[in-house]
Coordinates of C-alpha atoms and ligand atoms in Angstrom, one line a residue:
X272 CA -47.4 20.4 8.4
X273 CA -49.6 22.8 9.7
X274 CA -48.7 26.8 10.8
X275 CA -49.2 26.1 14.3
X276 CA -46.5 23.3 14.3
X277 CA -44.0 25.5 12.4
X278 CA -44.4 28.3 15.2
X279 CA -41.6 28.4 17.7
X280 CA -41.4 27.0 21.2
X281 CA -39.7 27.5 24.1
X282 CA -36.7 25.1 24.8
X283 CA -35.0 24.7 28.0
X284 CA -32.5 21.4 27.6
X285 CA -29.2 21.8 29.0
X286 CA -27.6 21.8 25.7
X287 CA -30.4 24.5 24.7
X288 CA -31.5 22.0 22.1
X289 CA -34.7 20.4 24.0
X290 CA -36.8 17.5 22.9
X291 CA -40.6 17.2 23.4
X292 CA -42.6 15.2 25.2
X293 CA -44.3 13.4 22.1
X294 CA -42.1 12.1 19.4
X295 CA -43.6 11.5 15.9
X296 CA -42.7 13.4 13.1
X297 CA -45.8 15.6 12.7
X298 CA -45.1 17.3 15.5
X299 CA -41.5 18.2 15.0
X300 CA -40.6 21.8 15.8
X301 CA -40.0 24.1 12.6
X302 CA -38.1 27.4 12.4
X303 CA -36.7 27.6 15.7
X304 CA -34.1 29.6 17.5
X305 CA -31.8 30.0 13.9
X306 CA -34.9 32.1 12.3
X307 CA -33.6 35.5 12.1
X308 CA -30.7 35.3 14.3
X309 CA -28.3 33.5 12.5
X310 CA -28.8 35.3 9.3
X311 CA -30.9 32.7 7.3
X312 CA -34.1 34.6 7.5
X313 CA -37.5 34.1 8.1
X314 CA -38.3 30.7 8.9
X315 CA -39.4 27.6 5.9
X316 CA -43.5 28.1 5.8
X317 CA -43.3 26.1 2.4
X318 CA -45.9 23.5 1.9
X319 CA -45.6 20.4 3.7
X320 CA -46.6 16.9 3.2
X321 CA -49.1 16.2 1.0
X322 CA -50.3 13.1 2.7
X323 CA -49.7 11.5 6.7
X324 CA -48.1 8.7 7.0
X325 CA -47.2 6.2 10.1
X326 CA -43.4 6.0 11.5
X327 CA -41.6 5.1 14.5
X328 CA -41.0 8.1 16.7
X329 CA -37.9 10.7 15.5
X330 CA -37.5 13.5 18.1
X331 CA -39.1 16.8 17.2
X332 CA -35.7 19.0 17.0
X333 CA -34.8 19.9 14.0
X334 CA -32.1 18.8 12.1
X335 CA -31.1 22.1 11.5
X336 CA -31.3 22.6 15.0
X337 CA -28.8 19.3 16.1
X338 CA -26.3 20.8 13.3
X339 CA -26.4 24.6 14.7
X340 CA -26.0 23.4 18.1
X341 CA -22.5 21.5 17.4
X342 CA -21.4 24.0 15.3
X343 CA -22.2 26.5 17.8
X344 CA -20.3 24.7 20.3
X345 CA -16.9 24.0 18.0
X346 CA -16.9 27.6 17.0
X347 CA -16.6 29.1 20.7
X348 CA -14.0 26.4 21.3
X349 CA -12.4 27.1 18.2
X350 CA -12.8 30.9 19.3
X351 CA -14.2 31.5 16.0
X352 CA -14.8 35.2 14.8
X353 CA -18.5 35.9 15.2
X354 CA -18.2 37.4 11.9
X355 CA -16.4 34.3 10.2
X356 CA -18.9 32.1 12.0
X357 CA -22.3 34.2 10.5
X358 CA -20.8 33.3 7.1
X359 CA -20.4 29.5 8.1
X360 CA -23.9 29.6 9.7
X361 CA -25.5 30.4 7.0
X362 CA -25.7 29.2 3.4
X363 CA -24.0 31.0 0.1
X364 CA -27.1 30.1 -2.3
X365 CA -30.6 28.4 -1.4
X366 CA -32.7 27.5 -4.1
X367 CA -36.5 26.6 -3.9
X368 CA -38.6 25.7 -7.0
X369 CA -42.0 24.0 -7.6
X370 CA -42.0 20.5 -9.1
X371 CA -45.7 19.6 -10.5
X372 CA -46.6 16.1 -11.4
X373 CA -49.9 14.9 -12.6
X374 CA -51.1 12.1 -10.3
X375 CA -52.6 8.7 -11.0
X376 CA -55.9 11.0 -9.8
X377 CA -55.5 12.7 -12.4
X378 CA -54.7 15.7 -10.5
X379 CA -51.4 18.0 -10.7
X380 CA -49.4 17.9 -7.1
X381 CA -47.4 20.5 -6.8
X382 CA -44.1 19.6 -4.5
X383 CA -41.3 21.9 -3.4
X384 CA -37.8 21.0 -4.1
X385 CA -34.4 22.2 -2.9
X386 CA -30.8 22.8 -3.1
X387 CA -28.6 24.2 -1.1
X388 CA -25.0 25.6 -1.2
X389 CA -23.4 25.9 2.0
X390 CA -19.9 26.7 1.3
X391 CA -17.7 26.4 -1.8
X392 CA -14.4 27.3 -0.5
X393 CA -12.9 23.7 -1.2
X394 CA -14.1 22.9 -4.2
X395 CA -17.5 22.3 -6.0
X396 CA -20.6 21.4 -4.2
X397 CA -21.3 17.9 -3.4
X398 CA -24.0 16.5 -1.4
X399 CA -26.8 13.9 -1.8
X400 CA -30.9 14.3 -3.0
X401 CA -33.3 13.2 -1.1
X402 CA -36.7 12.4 -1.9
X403 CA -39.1 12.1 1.6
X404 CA -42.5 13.6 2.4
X405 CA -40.7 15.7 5.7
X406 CA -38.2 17.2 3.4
X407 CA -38.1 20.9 4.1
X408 CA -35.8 24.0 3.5
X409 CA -34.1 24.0 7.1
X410 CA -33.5 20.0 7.1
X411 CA -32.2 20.9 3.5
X412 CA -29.6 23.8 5.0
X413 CA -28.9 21.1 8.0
X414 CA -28.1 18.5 5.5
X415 CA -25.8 20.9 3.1
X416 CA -23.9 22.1 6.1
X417 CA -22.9 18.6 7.5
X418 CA -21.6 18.2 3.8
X419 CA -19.0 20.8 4.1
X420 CA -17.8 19.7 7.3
X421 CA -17.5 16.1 6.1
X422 CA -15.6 16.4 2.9
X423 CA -13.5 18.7 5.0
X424 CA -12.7 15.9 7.6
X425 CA -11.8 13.3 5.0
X426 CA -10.0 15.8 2.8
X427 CA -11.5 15.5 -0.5
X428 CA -11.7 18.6 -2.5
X429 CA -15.5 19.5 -2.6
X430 CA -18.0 21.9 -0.4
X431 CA -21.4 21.1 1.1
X432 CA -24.5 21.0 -0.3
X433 CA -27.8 19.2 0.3
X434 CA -31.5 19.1 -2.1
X435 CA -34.7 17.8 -2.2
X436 CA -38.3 16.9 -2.8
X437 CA -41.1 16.8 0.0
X438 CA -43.0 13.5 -2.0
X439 CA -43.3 10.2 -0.9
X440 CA -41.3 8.6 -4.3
X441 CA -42.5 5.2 -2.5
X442 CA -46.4 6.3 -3.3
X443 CA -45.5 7.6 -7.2
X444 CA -45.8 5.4 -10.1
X445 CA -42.1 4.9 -12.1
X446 CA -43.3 7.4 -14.9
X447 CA -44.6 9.8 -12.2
X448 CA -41.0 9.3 -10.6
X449 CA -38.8 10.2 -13.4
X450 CA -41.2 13.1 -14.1
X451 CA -41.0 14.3 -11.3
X452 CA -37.4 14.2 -11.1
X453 CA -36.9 15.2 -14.5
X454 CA -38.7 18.4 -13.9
X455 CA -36.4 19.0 -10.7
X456 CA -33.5 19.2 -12.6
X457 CA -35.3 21.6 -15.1
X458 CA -35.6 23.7 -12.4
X459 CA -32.3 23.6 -10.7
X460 CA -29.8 22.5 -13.5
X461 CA -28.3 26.3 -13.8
X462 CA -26.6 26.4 -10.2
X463 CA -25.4 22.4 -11.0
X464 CA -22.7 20.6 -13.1
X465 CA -18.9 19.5 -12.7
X466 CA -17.5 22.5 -11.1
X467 CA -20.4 23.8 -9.4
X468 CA -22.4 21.1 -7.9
X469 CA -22.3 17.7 -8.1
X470 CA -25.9 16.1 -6.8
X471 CA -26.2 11.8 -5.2
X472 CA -28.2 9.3 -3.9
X473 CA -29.7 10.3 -0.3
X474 CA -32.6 8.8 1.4
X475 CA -35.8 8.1 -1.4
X476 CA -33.2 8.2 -4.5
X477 CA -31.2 5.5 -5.9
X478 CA -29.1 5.0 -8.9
X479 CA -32.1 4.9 -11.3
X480 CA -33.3 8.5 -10.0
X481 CA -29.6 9.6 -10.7
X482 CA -29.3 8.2 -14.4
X483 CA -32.6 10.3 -14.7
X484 CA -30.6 13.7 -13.4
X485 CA -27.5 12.7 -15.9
X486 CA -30.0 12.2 -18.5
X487 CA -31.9 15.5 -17.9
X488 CA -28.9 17.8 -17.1
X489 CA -27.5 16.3 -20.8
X490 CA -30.4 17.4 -23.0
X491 CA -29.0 20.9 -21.7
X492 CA -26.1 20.7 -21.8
X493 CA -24.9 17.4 -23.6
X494 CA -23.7 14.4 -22.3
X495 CA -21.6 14.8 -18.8
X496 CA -21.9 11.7 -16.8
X497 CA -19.4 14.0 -13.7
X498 CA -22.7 15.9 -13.4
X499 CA -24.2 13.3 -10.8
X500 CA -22.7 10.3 -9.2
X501 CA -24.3 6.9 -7.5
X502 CA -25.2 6.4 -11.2
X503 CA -25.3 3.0 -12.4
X504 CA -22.6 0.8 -13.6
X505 CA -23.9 1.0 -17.2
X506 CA -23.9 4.7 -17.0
X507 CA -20.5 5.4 -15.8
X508 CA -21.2 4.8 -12.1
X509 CA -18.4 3.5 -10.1
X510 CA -17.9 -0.1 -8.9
X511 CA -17.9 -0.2 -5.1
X512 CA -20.9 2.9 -4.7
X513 CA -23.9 1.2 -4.2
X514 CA -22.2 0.0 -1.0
X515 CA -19.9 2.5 -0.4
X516 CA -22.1 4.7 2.3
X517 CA -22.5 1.2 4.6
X518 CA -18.2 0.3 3.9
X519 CA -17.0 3.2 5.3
X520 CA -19.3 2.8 8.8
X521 CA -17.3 -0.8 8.9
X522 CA -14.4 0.5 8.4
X523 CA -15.1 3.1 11.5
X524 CA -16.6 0.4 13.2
X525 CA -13.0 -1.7 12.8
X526 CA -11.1 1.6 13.7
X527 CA -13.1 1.9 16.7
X528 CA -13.6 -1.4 17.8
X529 CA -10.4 -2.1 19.8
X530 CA -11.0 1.1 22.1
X531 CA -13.6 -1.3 23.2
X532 CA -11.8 -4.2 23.0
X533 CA -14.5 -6.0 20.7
X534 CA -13.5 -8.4 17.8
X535 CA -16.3 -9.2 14.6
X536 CA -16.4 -12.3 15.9
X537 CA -17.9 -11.7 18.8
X538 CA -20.0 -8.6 18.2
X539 CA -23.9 -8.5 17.9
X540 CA -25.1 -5.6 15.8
X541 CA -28.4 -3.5 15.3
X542 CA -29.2 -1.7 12.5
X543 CA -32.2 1.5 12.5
X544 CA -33.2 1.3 9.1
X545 CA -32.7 -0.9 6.6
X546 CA -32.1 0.7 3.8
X547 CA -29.0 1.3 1.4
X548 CA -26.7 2.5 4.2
X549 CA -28.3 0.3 6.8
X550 CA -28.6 -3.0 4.9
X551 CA -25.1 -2.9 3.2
X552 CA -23.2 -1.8 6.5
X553 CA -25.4 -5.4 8.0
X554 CA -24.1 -7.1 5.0
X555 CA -20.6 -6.1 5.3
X556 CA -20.8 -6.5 9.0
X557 CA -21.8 -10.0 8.2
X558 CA -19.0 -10.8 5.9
X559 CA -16.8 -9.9 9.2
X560 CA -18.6 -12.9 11.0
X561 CA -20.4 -9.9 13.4
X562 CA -24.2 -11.3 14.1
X563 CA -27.5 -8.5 13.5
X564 CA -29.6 -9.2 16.3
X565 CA -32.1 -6.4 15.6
X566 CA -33.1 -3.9 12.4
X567 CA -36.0 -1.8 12.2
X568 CA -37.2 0.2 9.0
X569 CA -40.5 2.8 8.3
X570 CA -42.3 -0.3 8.2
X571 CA -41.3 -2.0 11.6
X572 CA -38.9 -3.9 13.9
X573 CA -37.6 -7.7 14.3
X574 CA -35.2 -9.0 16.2
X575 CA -33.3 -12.7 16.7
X576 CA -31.0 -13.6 19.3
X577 CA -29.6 -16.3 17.1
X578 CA -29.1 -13.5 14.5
X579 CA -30.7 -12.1 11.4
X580 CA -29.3 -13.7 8.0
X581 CA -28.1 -9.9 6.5
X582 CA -27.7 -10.7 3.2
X583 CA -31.5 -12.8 2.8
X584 CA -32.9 -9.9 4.9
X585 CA -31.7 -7.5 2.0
X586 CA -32.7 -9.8 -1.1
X587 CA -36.2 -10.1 0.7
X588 CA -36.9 -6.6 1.4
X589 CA -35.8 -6.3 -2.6
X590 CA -38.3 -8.3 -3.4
X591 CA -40.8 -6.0 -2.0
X592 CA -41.0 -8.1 1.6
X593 CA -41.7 -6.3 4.7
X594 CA -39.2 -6.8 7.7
X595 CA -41.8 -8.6 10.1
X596 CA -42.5 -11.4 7.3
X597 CA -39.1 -12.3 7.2
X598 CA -38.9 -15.9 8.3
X599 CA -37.3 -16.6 11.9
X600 CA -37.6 -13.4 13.5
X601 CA -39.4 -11.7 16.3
X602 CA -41.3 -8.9 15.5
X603 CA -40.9 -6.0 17.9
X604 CA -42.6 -2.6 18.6
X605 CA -40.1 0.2 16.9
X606 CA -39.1 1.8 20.3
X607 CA -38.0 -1.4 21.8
X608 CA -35.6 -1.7 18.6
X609 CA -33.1 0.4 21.3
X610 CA -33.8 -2.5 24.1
X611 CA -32.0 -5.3 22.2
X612 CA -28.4 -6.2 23.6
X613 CA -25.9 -5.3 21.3
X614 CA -22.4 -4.1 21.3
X615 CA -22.8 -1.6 18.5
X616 CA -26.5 0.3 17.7
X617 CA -26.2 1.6 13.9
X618 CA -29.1 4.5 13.0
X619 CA -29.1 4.7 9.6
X620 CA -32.7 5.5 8.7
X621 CA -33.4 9.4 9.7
X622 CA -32.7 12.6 11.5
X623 CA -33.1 12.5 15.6
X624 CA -34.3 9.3 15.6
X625 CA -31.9 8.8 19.4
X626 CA -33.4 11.6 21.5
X627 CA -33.8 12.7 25.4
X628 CA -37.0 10.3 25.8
X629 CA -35.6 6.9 24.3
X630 CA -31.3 7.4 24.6
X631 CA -31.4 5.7 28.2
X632 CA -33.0 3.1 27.0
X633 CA -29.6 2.2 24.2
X634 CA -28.2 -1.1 25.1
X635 CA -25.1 -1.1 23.6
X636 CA -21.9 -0.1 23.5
X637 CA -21.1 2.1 20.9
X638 CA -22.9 3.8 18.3
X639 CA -21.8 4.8 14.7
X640 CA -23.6 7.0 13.4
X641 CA -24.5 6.0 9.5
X642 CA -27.3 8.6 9.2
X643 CA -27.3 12.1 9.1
X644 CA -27.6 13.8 12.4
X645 CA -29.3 10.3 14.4
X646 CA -28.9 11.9 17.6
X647 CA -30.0 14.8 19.3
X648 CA -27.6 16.8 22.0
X649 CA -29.8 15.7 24.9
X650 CA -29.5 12.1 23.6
X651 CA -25.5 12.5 22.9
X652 CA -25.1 13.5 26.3
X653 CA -27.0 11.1 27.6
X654 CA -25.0 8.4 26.2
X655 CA -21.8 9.5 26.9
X656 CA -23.0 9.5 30.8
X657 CA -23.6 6.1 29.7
X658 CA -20.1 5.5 28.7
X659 CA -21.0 4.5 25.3
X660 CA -18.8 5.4 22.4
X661 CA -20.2 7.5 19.4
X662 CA -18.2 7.6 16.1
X663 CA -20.2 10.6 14.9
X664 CA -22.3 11.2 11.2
X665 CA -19.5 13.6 10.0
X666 CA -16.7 10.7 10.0
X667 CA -19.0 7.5 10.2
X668 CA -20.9 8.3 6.8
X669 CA -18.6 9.8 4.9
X670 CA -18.0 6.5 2.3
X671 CA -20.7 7.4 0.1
X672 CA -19.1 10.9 -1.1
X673 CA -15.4 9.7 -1.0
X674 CA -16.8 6.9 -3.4
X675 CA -18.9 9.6 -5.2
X676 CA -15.6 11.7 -5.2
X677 CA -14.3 8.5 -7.1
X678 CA -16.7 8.7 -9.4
X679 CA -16.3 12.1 -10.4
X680 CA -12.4 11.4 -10.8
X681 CA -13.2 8.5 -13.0
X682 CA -16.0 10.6 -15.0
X683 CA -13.9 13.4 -16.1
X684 CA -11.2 11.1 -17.0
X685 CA -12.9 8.8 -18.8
X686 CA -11.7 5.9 -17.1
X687 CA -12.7 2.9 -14.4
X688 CA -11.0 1.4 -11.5
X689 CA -12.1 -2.3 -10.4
X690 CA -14.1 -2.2 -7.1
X691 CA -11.0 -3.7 -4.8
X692 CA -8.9 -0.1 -6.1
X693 CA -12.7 1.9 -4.9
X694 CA -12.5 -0.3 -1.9
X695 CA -8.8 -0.1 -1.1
X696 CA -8.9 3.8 -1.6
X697 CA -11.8 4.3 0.1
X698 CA -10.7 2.4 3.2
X699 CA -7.0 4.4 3.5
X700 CA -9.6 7.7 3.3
X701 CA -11.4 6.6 6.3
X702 CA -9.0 5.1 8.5
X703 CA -6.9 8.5 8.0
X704 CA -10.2 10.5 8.9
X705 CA -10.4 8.6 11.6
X706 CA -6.8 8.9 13.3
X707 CA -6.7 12.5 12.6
X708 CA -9.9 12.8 14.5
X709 CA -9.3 10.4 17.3
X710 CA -6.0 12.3 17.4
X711 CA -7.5 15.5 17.9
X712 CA -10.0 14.0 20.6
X713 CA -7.2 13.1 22.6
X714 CA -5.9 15.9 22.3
X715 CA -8.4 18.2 23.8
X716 CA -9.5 15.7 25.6
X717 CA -13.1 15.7 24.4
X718 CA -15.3 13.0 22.4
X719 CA -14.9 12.2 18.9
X720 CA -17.8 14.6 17.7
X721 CA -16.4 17.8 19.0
X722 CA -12.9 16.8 17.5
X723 CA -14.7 16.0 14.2
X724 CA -16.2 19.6 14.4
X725 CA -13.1 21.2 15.0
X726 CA -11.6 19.5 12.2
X727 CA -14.1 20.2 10.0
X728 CA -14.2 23.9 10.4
X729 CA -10.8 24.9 10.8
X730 CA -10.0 23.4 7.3
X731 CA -12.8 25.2 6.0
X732 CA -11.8 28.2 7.6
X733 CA -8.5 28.0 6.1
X734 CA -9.6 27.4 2.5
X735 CA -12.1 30.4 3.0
X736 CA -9.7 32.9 4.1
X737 CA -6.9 32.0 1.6
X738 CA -9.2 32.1 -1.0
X739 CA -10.3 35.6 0.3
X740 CA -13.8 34.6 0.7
X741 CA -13.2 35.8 4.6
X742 CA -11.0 38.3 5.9
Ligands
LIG115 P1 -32.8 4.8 2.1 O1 -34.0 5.5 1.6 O2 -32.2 3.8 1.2 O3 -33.1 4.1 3.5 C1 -33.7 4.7 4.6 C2 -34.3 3.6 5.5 O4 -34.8 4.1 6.7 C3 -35.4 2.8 4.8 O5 -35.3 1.5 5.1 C4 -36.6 3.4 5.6 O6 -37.7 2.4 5.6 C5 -36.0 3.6 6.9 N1 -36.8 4.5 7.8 C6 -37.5 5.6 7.5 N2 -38.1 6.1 8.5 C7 -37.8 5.2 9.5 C8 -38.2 5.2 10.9 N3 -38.9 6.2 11.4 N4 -37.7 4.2 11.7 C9 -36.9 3.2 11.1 N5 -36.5 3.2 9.9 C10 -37.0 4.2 9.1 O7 -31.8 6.0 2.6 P2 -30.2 5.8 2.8 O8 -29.6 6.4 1.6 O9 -29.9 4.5 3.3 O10 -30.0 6.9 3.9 C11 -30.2 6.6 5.3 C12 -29.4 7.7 6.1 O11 -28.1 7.7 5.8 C13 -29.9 9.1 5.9 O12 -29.8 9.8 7.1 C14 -28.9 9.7 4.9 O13 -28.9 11.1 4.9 C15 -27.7 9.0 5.4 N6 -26.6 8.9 4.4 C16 -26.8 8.3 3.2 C17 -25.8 8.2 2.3 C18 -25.9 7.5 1.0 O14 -24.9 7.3 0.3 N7 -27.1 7.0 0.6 C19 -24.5 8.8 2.6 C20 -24.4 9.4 3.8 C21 -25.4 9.5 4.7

């Protein structure tokens, strides 16, 4: 990304978290309003992308900038101290080191990779790598914070934290991977480990990329498989984490559902990115007898009225297929993805992908949020004017680090539950996150996300000030 398109604009949305009039990733709006003010310093003029690269349209508000705003808004609700709230703003440790790898041009890359610790008060760090050409220190900070707020909401005893790389793992060769990632961990292994921070799979990693961490971190520091989790099954993963992520936004899609009075049966789903959390939500959705009549990853969009087999869609994508070959679908431009009738739209690909210029255009009735930070506050009010039901990132997603919480259980005890206990467990997490929340909505008499917020902070707030970390 270039200086000019890190320099700060003007925003004048409602929400004062504004949109632009050109989506597309390039253009998206760095260092904002949260430079200097909210005590995280100068904005991220780190390097950038090393290459461009075609994608649908994600608004150009940063994710840091979606995350700030809601906080913002549940701490004058809350009638948060403005001193507590500059320590929840802004992260206790931020970590940036360079990650080198030697290129198939024979060439050494240099990357910049990233973790941050946004607040320990509940226990350990937890939150997910991700490996993606936009990655950047603010979407990093965005990432970590959501984490704290999540594993508050579903009560299980970790903080937030969020890394990454800024490469494209899609364009490296397998050895160039695992260097690459090896090296990361190099760099960031002293601020990890069972009781400090617990890294997993985000968007660009998988379980391969975490038995790499494990692998790395045991050199050091000898073998601890509760270093990492989303590790595979041979390695002391957990059954039930591959799909864990995609589970949970069923089972908030089942909680939800009869607010809206809709049964599986008779539901038609679409799913924004098909990836891990995309692909097994479909899959699991499927299972249900709901039908996917639209999904949409970097590559494209198809949809079917008669309904996309799930299950083949996943195997051929595995096989290295793109979505538009897949037999007996239409293929569809990526912004009409939001045009197909559906009772519940699913983002599950990246940051602000639902934003002021493309929110009207939703067909559907309720949204759950299986990314992180989908939609942007122009777009979330828009579709509440709508009428249309959002069950919000901090809730929706949460499977994937109550499974990972699992894992770590499992890990320092040396032992293994079957993948009905990880499902079974998993599934009392959620539906308790999501009566306490729904609860709460009702309560105040305001939508799920603000509710989820609320939660979020005050138990954060809590554990903070009877630790003594706030006073
Ligand atoms: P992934 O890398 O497995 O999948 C991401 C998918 O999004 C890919 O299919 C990719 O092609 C697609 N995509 C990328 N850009 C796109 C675009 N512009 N339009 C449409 N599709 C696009 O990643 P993942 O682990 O499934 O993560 C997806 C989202 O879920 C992220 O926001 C992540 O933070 C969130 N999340 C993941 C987990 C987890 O356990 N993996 C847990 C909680 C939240």
């Amino acid at each position: 990304m270039s200086d000019e398109n890190a320099e700060k604009t003007e925003s004048a949305s409602p929400t004062g978290v504004e949109d632009s009039q050109q989506g597309g990733p390039g253009e998206r709006e760095r260092g904002g309003p949260h430079a200097e003010a909210d005590g995280h310093g100068a904005p991220d003029k780190s390097p950038k992308r090393t290459e461009e690269h075609d994608q649908p349209k994600r608004a150009e508000v940063s994710n840091y900038e979606i995350v700030s705003h809601w906080f913002g808004e549940a701490a004058e609700r809350l009638e948060l101290r403005d001193d507590f709230a500059a320590v929840l703003r802004s992260s206790y440790r931020e970590v940036q080191v360079q990650v080198p790898v030697k290129l198939q041009d024979g060439k050494i890359h240099v990357f910049s990779g990233y973790r941050v610790q946004h607040n320990g008060a509940r226990g350990p760090y937890k939150g997910g790598i991700r490996f993606h050409p936009e990655v950047d220190l603010d979407e990093v900070r965005a990432l970590a914070e959501l984490m704290t707020w999540k594993t508050a909401i579903v009560g299980i005893p970790f903080g937030g934290a969020k890394g990454g790389v800024n490469m494209d793992p899609k364009k490296l060769e397998a050895h160039e991977l695992q260097g690459a990632t090896r090296s990361f961990m190099n760099k960031i292994e002293k601020v990890l480990g069972p009781t400090r921070d617990i890294p997993a799979p985000d968007v660009g990693t998988d379980a391969q990329v975490m038995a790499w961490l494990m692998d790395e971190y045991g050199k050091l520091h000898g073998h601890t498989p509760a270093c990492v989790t989303g590790k595979p099954i041979a390695l002391e993963g957990s059954y039930g984490r591959e799909a864990a992520t995609g589970r949970g936004v069923v089972y908030m899609y089942r909680e939800a559902a009869p607010l809206l009075d809709l049964v599986p049966s008779e539901t038609r789903f679409v799913v924004q990115g098909y990836g891990n959390v995309g692909s097994w939500t479909a899959r699991i959705m499927e299972q249900l007898d709901a039908k996917m009549v639209g999904a949409s990853d970097a590559s494209g969009a198809i949809r079917s009225e008669k309904g996309i087999d799930a299950e083949a869609l996943a195997e051929h994508v595995s096989k290295g297929g793109t979505l538009r070959d897949f037999d007996g679908v239409e293929a569809i431009d990526p912004d009409e993805l939001l045009e197909v009738e559906c009772e519940v739209f699913i983002p599950a690909a990246l940051g602000g992908m639902l934003h002021k210029h493309n929110a009207s255009r939703l067909q559907a009735r309720m949204v759950v949020e299986g990314a992180n930070s989908p939609t942007t506050p122009a777009a979330d009010e828009i579709l509440q004017d709508k009428g249309i039901l959002v069950v919000p990132d901090l809730m929706a997603n949460a499977g994937g680090v109550v499974v990972s919480y699992f894992e770590w259980v499992q890990n320092l005890q040396h032992f293994r539950w079957d993948e009905r206990e990880v499902n079974d467990r998993l599934g009392r997490i959620m539906r308790t996150a999501f009566r306490e929340v729904s609860a709460r909505a009702r309560e105040d008499d305001v939508p799920l996300r603000t509710a989820a917020y609320a939660l979020g902070i005050e138990r954060v707030v809590e554990a903070s000030r009877t630790r003594g970390y706030i006073s």
